[in-house]
Coordinates of C-alpha atoms and ligand atoms in Angstrom, one line a residue:
M49 CA 53.6 -2.3 -20.2
E50 CA 52.3 -4.8 -21.9
H51 CA 48.4 -5.1 -22.0
L52 CA 46.4 -8.6 -20.6
I53 CA 42.8 -9.0 -22.0
L54 CA 41.1 -12.4 -21.1
V55 CA 38.8 -13.7 -23.7
A56 CA 35.6 -15.9 -22.2
E57 CA 34.1 -18.3 -24.6
D58 CA 32.6 -21.4 -24.7
D59 CA 32.5 -22.1 -28.6
S60 CA 36.2 -23.5 -28.1
H61 CA 37.5 -22.2 -32.2
T62 CA 36.3 -19.2 -31.6
R63 CA 38.0 -18.7 -28.5
E64 CA 41.8 -20.1 -30.0
S65 CA 41.0 -17.6 -32.9
L66 CA 40.6 -14.3 -30.9
R67 CA 43.2 -15.7 -28.4
R68 CA 45.8 -16.7 -31.0
A69 CA 45.0 -13.0 -33.0
M70 CA 45.4 -11.0 -29.8
T71 CA 48.4 -12.3 -29.0
R72 CA 49.4 -11.9 -32.7
A73 CA 48.8 -8.0 -32.1
G74 CA 51.2 -7.8 -29.4
Y75 CA 48.6 -8.2 -26.2
R76 CA 49.3 -10.8 -23.5
T77 CA 45.6 -13.2 -23.3
L78 CA 43.8 -15.5 -21.3
T79 CA 41.6 -17.2 -22.0
A80 CA 38.3 -19.0 -19.8
A81 CA 35.0 -21.9 -20.8
D82 CA 32.5 -19.1 -19.1
G83 CA 31.8 -16.9 -16.6
G84 CA 32.9 -18.8 -13.0
A85 CA 36.2 -19.7 -15.0
A86 CA 36.5 -15.9 -16.0
L87 CA 36.4 -14.5 -12.4
D88 CA 38.7 -17.0 -11.1
I89 CA 41.6 -15.8 -13.6
L90 CA 40.1 -11.5 -12.6
K91 CA 41.0 -12.2 -8.9
S92 CA 44.9 -13.5 -9.8
E93 CA 45.8 -10.9 -13.0
A94 CA 44.9 -7.5 -13.4
V95 CA 43.1 -8.0 -16.8
D96 CA 42.5 -4.5 -18.3
V97 CA 40.0 -6.0 -21.1
L98 CA 38.0 -8.8 -20.8
L99 CA 36.1 -10.2 -23.9
S100 CA 33.2 -12.1 -23.2
D101 CA 31.1 -13.9 -24.8
L102 CA 27.4 -13.6 -23.4
K103 CA 25.4 -16.9 -23.9
M104 CA 28.3 -19.8 -21.8
P105 CA 27.9 -22.9 -19.7
G106 CA 27.1 -22.0 -16.3
M107 CA 28.4 -18.8 -15.6
D108 CA 27.1 -16.2 -19.0
G109 CA 28.3 -12.8 -19.9
M110 CA 25.7 -11.1 -18.1
T111 CA 26.4 -12.1 -14.7
L112 CA 29.9 -11.8 -15.3
L113 CA 30.0 -9.1 -16.6
D114 CA 27.6 -7.6 -13.2
R115 CA 30.6 -9.6 -11.3
V116 CA 32.6 -7.3 -13.5
R117 CA 31.6 -3.8 -12.5
A118 CA 30.7 -4.8 -9.0
E119 CA 35.1 -6.1 -8.1
F120 CA 36.7 -4.9 -11.0
P121 CA 35.8 -1.9 -12.0
E122 CA 39.3 -1.1 -13.9
T123 CA 38.9 -3.7 -16.2
A124 CA 36.4 -2.6 -19.1
V125 CA 34.6 -5.1 -21.0
I126 CA 33.9 -6.1 -24.7
I127 CA 30.1 -8.2 -25.5
L128 CA 30.7 -10.7 -28.3
T129 CA 27.3 -11.5 -29.7
G130 CA 25.6 -13.5 -32.3
F131 CA 22.9 -11.3 -34.8
A132 CA 20.1 -12.7 -32.6
T133 CA 21.7 -10.9 -29.4
V134 CA 21.7 -7.6 -30.4
G135 CA 18.8 -6.3 -28.0
L136 CA 20.7 -8.4 -24.2
A137 CA 23.6 -6.4 -25.8
V138 CA 22.4 -3.0 -26.1
E139 CA 21.4 -3.9 -21.9
A140 CA 24.8 -4.5 -21.8
M141 CA 26.3 -1.8 -21.9
K142 CA 23.3 0.3 -19.8
K143 CA 25.6 -2.1 -17.3
G144 CA 28.3 -0.5 -18.0
A145 CA 30.2 -2.8 -20.4
Y146 CA 32.4 -0.4 -22.7
D147 CA 31.2 -2.0 -26.3
F148 CA 29.7 -4.8 -28.3
L149 CA 30.7 -6.9 -31.4
T150 CA 29.2 -9.2 -33.5
K151 CA 30.0 -12.4 -34.4
P152 CA 31.7 -13.9 -36.4
V153 CA 34.1 -10.7 -35.0
D154 CA 35.7 -8.6 -37.6
L155 CA 39.2 -8.9 -36.2
G156 CA 40.4 -5.5 -37.2
K157 CA 37.1 -3.8 -35.9
L158 CA 38.3 -5.6 -32.5
E159 CA 42.0 -4.7 -33.0
L160 CA 40.7 -0.8 -32.9
L161 CA 38.3 -1.2 -30.3
L162 CA 40.0 -2.4 -28.0
G163 CA 43.1 0.7 -28.7
H164 CA 39.8 2.6 -27.4
A165 CA 39.2 1.0 -24.3
L166 CA 42.5 0.7 -23.3
E167 CA 42.6 4.7 -24.1
A168 CA 39.5 5.6 -22.4
R169 CA 40.9 3.1 -19.3
R170 CA 44.6 5.3 -19.2
L171 CA 42.3 8.0 -18.9
T172 CA 40.3 6.9 -16.0
Q173 CA 43.0 6.3 -14.4
E174 CA 45.6 9.4 -15.0
N175 CA 42.4 11.2 -13.8
R176 CA 41.9 9.7 -10.6
E177 CA 45.3 9.8 -9.4
L178 CA 44.9 12.7 -10.7
R179 CA 42.5 14.2 -8.0
L180 CA 44.8 12.5 -5.1
R181 CA 47.3 14.2 -5.8
L182 CA 45.9 16.9 -5.2
R183 CA 43.7 15.5 -2.5
E184 CA 47.6 15.2 -1.1
T185 CA 48.4 18.1 -1.8
A186 CA 45.7 19.7 0.2
G187 CA 47.3 18.6 2.7
L188 CA 44.5 15.7 3.5
K189 CA 46.2 12.4 4.1
P190 CA 44.1 9.2 5.1
L191 CA 43.2 8.5 8.9
L192 CA 45.0 4.6 8.9
G193 CA 43.5 2.0 9.8
R194 CA 41.0 -1.2 9.8
S195 CA 39.9 -1.6 13.8
A196 CA 36.3 -1.0 13.8
A197 CA 37.6 1.4 16.5
M198 CA 38.6 3.3 13.5
Q199 CA 36.4 2.4 10.9
R200 CA 33.8 4.2 13.0
L201 CA 35.4 6.8 13.6
R202 CA 36.3 7.8 9.7
E203 CA 31.8 7.5 9.7
T204 CA 31.9 10.1 11.8
I205 CA 34.4 12.2 10.4
E206 CA 32.2 12.0 7.3
Q207 CA 29.2 12.4 9.5
V208 CA 30.1 15.6 10.2
A209 CA 32.8 17.5 7.6
A210 CA 29.2 16.9 5.4
T211 CA 28.1 20.0 8.4
D212 CA 29.5 23.4 9.1
A213 CA 28.6 23.1 13.0
A214 CA 31.5 23.1 15.9
V215 CA 33.8 19.9 16.9
L216 CA 35.6 19.0 19.3
V217 CA 39.1 16.5 19.2
L218 CA 39.6 14.5 22.2
G219 CA 42.5 12.2 22.8
E220 CA 45.0 11.4 24.1
S221 CA 48.6 12.7 23.3
G222 CA 49.2 11.4 19.5
T223 CA 46.4 10.0 18.4
G224 CA 45.4 11.6 15.4
K225 CA 43.9 14.6 16.1
E226 CA 45.7 17.6 14.0
L227 CA 44.7 14.4 11.6
A228 CA 41.0 14.3 11.5
A229 CA 40.7 18.2 11.8
H230 CA 42.4 18.0 9.0
A231 CA 40.0 15.6 7.5
I232 CA 37.2 17.6 8.4
H233 CA 37.6 20.2 7.0
Y234 CA 38.8 18.4 3.6
G235 CA 36.1 16.6 3.1
G236 CA 33.4 19.2 4.0
A237 CA 31.8 22.1 1.8
R238 CA 35.4 24.5 3.3
A239 CA 38.1 22.3 1.7
E240 CA 39.0 24.9 -1.1
R241 CA 39.4 27.4 2.1
P242 CA 41.7 28.3 4.9
F243 CA 42.6 25.7 6.9
V244 CA 44.8 27.6 9.7
K245 CA 45.6 26.4 12.9
V246 CA 46.8 27.9 16.4
S247 CA 47.5 26.5 19.0
C248 CA 46.7 27.6 23.1
A249 CA 49.7 26.7 24.8
A250 CA 52.6 28.0 22.6
L251 CA 51.8 31.2 23.3
P252 CA 51.7 32.9 26.6
E253 CA 49.1 35.2 27.9
G254 CA 47.6 38.2 26.8
L255 CA 49.1 36.8 22.8
L256 CA 46.8 34.3 22.1
E257 CA 44.5 37.1 21.8
S258 CA 46.1 39.0 19.7
E259 CA 47.1 36.1 17.4
L260 CA 43.8 35.4 17.4
L261 CA 41.9 38.6 17.0
G262 CA 44.6 40.6 15.2
H263 CA 45.9 43.7 16.5
E264 CA 46.1 47.7 15.1
R265 CA 49.3 49.6 15.0
G266 CA 51.0 50.8 18.5
A267 CA 47.7 48.4 20.3
F268 CA 51.4 47.3 22.4
T269 CA 54.6 47.7 23.3
G270 CA 56.1 45.6 19.7
A271 CA 53.1 45.9 17.8
R272 CA 54.9 48.6 15.6
E273 CA 52.2 46.8 12.1
R274 CA 48.7 46.2 11.7
R275 CA 48.2 43.4 12.2
K276 CA 45.2 40.3 11.0
G277 CA 44.6 37.9 13.4
R278 CA 43.8 34.0 12.6
F279 CA 39.9 34.3 13.0
E280 CA 40.4 36.5 10.2
L281 CA 43.5 35.0 8.1
A282 CA 40.6 31.2 8.6
H283 CA 37.9 33.4 7.2
G284 CA 35.3 31.4 5.1
G285 CA 37.5 28.4 5.8
T286 CA 38.3 26.5 9.4
L287 CA 40.3 27.4 12.4
L288 CA 41.8 24.6 14.3
L289 CA 42.7 26.1 18.7
D290 CA 44.7 23.3 19.5
E291 CA 45.6 22.1 23.1
V292 CA 42.1 24.6 23.8
G293 CA 42.1 22.9 27.2
D294 CA 45.7 24.9 27.8
M295 CA 43.4 28.5 27.6
S296 CA 43.5 31.4 29.9
P297 CA 40.4 32.4 31.6
Q298 CA 40.8 35.0 30.4
T299 CA 41.0 34.2 26.9
Q300 CA 38.4 31.6 27.0
A301 CA 36.3 34.7 27.9
K302 CA 37.4 36.7 25.1
L303 CA 36.3 34.2 22.7
L304 CA 33.2 33.0 24.0
R305 CA 32.8 36.7 23.4
V306 CA 33.8 36.2 19.8
L307 CA 31.6 32.9 19.4
Q308 CA 28.6 34.4 21.1
E309 CA 28.9 37.9 19.3
R310 CA 30.6 36.2 15.8
E311 CA 32.1 39.3 15.8
F312 CA 35.2 41.7 16.9
E313 CA 37.5 44.5 17.6
R314 CA 41.4 44.1 16.8
V315 CA 43.4 44.2 20.0
G316 CA 43.7 48.2 20.4
G317 CA 40.7 48.4 16.8
T318 CA 37.4 49.9 17.0
D319 CA 36.5 48.4 13.5
T320 CA 34.1 45.5 14.4
I321 CA 35.0 42.7 12.1
R322 CA 32.6 39.6 11.4
V323 CA 34.0 36.7 10.2
D324 CA 32.4 33.3 8.8
V325 CA 35.1 30.8 10.9
R326 CA 34.1 26.8 11.7
L327 CA 35.4 26.2 14.6
I328 CA 37.3 22.9 15.4
T329 CA 38.7 22.3 19.1
A330 CA 41.4 19.4 20.1
T331 CA 42.7 18.8 24.0
N332 CA 44.2 16.5 26.0
R333 CA 42.7 17.0 28.5
D334 CA 39.3 15.6 30.1
L335 CA 37.7 19.1 29.7
E336 CA 34.4 17.6 31.6
A337 CA 37.5 17.9 34.6
L338 CA 38.7 21.0 34.1
V339 CA 34.7 22.1 34.3
A340 CA 34.3 21.2 37.0
E341 CA 37.0 21.6 38.8
G342 CA 36.3 25.4 37.6
N343 CA 39.6 26.1 35.4
F344 CA 37.1 26.0 31.7
R345 CA 34.1 27.7 31.5
E346 CA 30.8 25.3 31.1
D347 CA 30.0 28.0 28.6
L348 CA 32.1 27.7 26.3
Y349 CA 31.9 24.3 27.1
Y350 CA 28.6 23.3 25.6
R351 CA 29.2 26.0 22.7
L352 CA 33.0 24.4 21.3
N353 CA 31.2 20.5 22.2
V354 CA 28.6 20.8 20.0
V355 CA 29.8 18.0 18.3
P356 CA 33.0 15.7 20.5
V357 CA 35.1 12.8 17.9
R358 CA 37.5 10.7 20.6
M359 CA 40.0 9.6 19.1
P360 CA 40.4 5.8 20.4
P361 CA 44.4 5.5 22.2
L362 CA 46.6 2.9 20.1
R363 CA 45.9 -0.1 22.6
E364 CA 42.8 0.1 21.7
R365 CA 43.2 -1.1 18.6
V366 CA 46.4 -3.0 17.9
E367 CA 45.2 -4.4 14.1
D368 CA 46.2 -1.0 13.4
I369 CA 49.9 -1.4 14.9
P370 CA 50.5 -3.5 11.4
I371 CA 49.5 -1.5 9.3
L372 CA 50.1 1.7 10.5
A373 CA 54.0 0.7 10.7
A374 CA 54.6 -0.7 7.3
H375 CA 53.0 2.7 6.2
F376 CA 55.3 4.5 8.0
L377 CA 58.7 2.3 7.4
G378 CA 58.0 2.5 3.5
S379 CA 57.0 6.4 3.9
C380 CA 59.9 6.4 5.8
A381 CA 62.1 4.7 3.8
E382 CA 61.2 6.0 0.2
R383 CA 62.0 9.4 2.1
W384 CA 65.4 9.0 2.5
G385 CA 65.7 7.2 -0.2
K386 CA 66.0 3.3 1.3
P387 CA 64.4 0.3 0.3
V388 CA 62.1 -0.9 2.2
P389 CA 62.6 -3.4 4.7
E390 CA 61.1 -6.4 6.5
V391 CA 59.7 -6.7 9.5
T392 CA 60.2 -10.4 11.3
P393 CA 57.3 -11.9 13.5
E394 CA 59.1 -11.7 16.6
A395 CA 59.1 -7.9 16.0
L396 CA 55.7 -6.9 14.6
A397 CA 54.5 -9.3 17.8
L398 CA 56.5 -6.9 20.5
L399 CA 55.4 -3.8 18.4
C400 CA 51.8 -5.1 18.8
R401 CA 52.3 -6.1 22.3
Y402 CA 53.5 -2.5 23.5
P403 CA 51.0 0.1 25.3
W404 CA 51.9 3.3 23.0
P405 CA 51.9 5.9 25.5
G406 CA 52.4 8.1 22.9
N407 CA 49.7 6.3 20.6
V408 CA 50.5 6.7 16.6
R409 CA 53.4 10.0 17.3
E410 CA 55.0 7.3 20.0
L411 CA 54.7 4.7 16.7
Q412 CA 55.7 6.5 13.7
H413 CA 59.1 7.7 16.0
A414 CA 60.0 4.5 16.8
V415 CA 59.5 3.1 13.4
E416 CA 61.5 5.6 12.1
S417 CA 64.1 5.5 14.5
M418 CA 64.7 1.9 13.4
L419 CA 64.9 2.2 9.9
V420 CA 68.1 5.0 10.8
F421 CA 69.7 1.8 12.6
S422 CA 68.4 -0.8 10.2
R423 CA 71.5 -2.8 9.2
G424 CA 69.3 -3.5 5.7
G425 CA 68.0 -7.2 6.4
A426 CA 64.9 -7.5 8.1
I427 CA 64.3 -5.3 11.4
A428 CA 65.1 -8.1 13.7
A429 CA 63.3 -8.0 18.0
E430 CA 66.7 -7.5 18.6
D431 CA 66.9 -3.7 16.7
L432 CA 63.7 -2.4 18.4
P433 CA 64.3 -0.2 21.6
P434 CA 64.4 -1.8 24.9
A435 CA 60.9 -0.4 26.3
I436 CA 59.3 -1.6 23.0
R437 CA 62.1 -4.9 23.0
G438 CA 59.7 -5.0 27.3
D439 CA 61.7 -6.5 29.8
E440 CA 60.7 -10.1 30.6
R441 CA 60.4 -10.4 33.9
T442 CA 57.5 -7.8 34.0
A443 CA 56.3 -9.0 30.4
D444 CA 53.2 -10.3 33.3
P445 CA 50.4 -10.1 30.4
A446 CA 48.1 -9.0 33.7
E447 CA 50.2 -6.0 34.9
R448 CA 50.2 -4.2 32.1
H449 CA 46.8 -4.4 31.4
S450 CA 45.4 -4.2 35.2
G451 CA 42.6 -2.7 35.9
A452 CA 41.3 -4.8 32.2
T453 CA 38.3 -7.1 32.5
L454 CA 39.1 -11.1 32.1
R455 CA 37.1 -10.6 29.1
D456 CA 39.3 -7.3 27.3
L457 CA 42.8 -9.3 28.5
E458 CA 40.9 -12.8 27.0
R459 CA 40.7 -10.5 23.2
Q460 CA 43.8 -8.9 23.9
A461 CA 45.7 -12.6 23.7
V462 CA 43.2 -13.8 20.8
L463 CA 43.8 -10.2 18.4
R464 CA 47.8 -10.4 19.4
T465 CA 48.4 -13.8 18.2
L466 CA 46.3 -13.1 15.5
V467 CA 48.2 -10.7 14.1
A468 CA 51.4 -12.2 15.0
T469 CA 50.4 -14.9 13.3
G470 CA 50.0 -12.9 9.9
G471 CA 46.0 -14.7 10.6
N472 CA 47.3 -18.2 10.8
R473 CA 44.1 -19.0 12.6
R474 CA 45.7 -22.8 13.0
K475 CA 49.3 -21.6 14.3
A476 CA 46.7 -19.1 16.6
A477 CA 45.5 -21.5 18.3
E478 CA 48.0 -24.0 18.6
I479 CA 50.3 -20.7 20.3
L480 CA 47.1 -19.8 22.6
G481 CA 46.5 -23.7 23.3
I482 CA 43.1 -23.7 22.5
G483 CA 41.3 -25.9 19.2
L484 CA 40.3 -24.5 16.6
K485 CA 36.8 -24.6 16.2
T486 CA 36.9 -22.9 19.9
L487 CA 39.6 -20.1 17.9
Y488 CA 36.9 -20.0 15.3
R489 CA 33.7 -18.9 18.2
K490 CA 36.3 -16.5 19.2
I491 CA 36.6 -14.6 16.5
Q492 CA 33.2 -14.2 16.1
E493 CA 32.1 -13.6 20.3
F494 CA 34.8 -10.9 19.8
R495 CA 34.0 -9.6 15.7
L496 CA 37.4 -10.3 14.9
Q497 CA 38.4 -10.6 11.5
Ligands
LIG591 N1 45.4 6.8 11.8 C1 46.3 7.7 11.3 N2 46.8 7.0 10.6 C2 47.9 7.7 9.4 N3 48.7 9.0 10.2 C3 48.1 8.9 11.6 C4 47.1 8.5 12.1 N4 47.1 8.8 13.3 C5 48.2 9.5 13.4 N5 48.8 9.6 12.4 C6 50.2 10.4 12.0 O1 50.5 11.0 13.8 C7 51.8 12.3 14.2 C8 50.8 12.6 15.4 O2 49.4 13.0 15.1 P1 48.6 14.8 15.4 O3 49.6 15.1 15.0 O4 47.8 14.0 14.7 O5 48.3 13.8 17.1 P2 47.9 14.6 17.8 O6 46.4 13.8 18.9 O7 47.1 15.9 17.5 O8 48.5 14.6 18.6 P3 49.6 15.5 20.2 O9 48.0 15.2 21.1 O10 50.3 15.4 20.3 O11 48.8 17.0 19.5 C9 50.4 12.4 12.3 O12 52.3 12.1 11.9 C10 50.2 11.5 12.4 O13 50.5 12.1 10.5
LIG592 MG1 48.3 18.3 18.0

């Protein structure tokens, strides 16, 4: 791969001779006569190494260095300096410059230095990629989404991950509760220890208890061997109790005892077992209502709900739909070795308009089935399942949003139109039938970006 070098130098003679030398050495080379022009190039090109003079009219080399470190951390900076300003160059290295050379530049030294800088950069990149891949194989998938609600959620998860408190993840089906539980485990001190999951809804009464606590040989018919329970398997790590709202009263009582005493016996056993487990529970049911109805123990509820984490439904964060759709389209296409198809603006607008009762999981399945049926070209409105395409006759927005305030509806309308126009404000204002200024005011008012 050809490396890109940017030379920022106000003296045209030096600039030209550097450009010629770099080109001769096999690098792609661009030049700028001051810091401002260099920044413009950095914004549009992936520059590997910036060679920058210190004294330049307009933005000088030191200011440029600050900006590059903050905005383009991938770019290595080599400072060029006269003898009189060697002190400044040392200052620049403290600020993160890779190295400096005194003028007149010894081209042999420069080539050597460039080679080192590129090698160091390659190693840091490789390192980061390895770390990323490690996290992925550890099971960490990022919670995607740029909506304010999603950003807040990621912050909450980060804070919660740093503690050892019991977490109750609440949210409709398919909102990413399990993903959030993963993120809490892998973002915390127990990341290297096991993450164990049990679904309380999947197992019949009685079996859940032995699944959680384990059992001794002969504890009940079919218990041919002694078996460790999930609490024991999660020792040192995290236990996710999914669908905890579906737990029977008996098992609730057992669980409460384990949490209070921090020890238990296997079913049919007498040995006391102590475990150190962080508990995360999740449910799509309204636990508070279950408590009020007497179907969920209040004392257990308080123990589980030390920190509640609420997953926002997808219909309340329409701005995440295009990002998620593109993500699922990309990963699914990769899995099946298909090219990633485009989505027409009309199809995207329909995806944004549909209320997604099954939330992110429903979107994922819809996108995957779109890909199965796609005939190679862009995915158009006709390719969407009928339910998502929507029947024009029932496409009355007020009907779909009964219960929403007028302000909510207005925000949704502005947001959906912006998403559908790919952020083109002029076009969005036209569609909405308002002036551009009014649109800007609404964007500010509703904090849409
Ligand atoms: N913000 C997100 N970014 C990327 N993928 C997501 C996001 N939210 C959910 N998903 C994906 O959507 C699917 C459903 O998520 P998950 O299983 O965590 O939901 P859930 O709330 O546990 O659902 P259920 O209530 O049905 O158990 C998963 O494939 C998950 O990876
Ligand atoms: Mg789940």
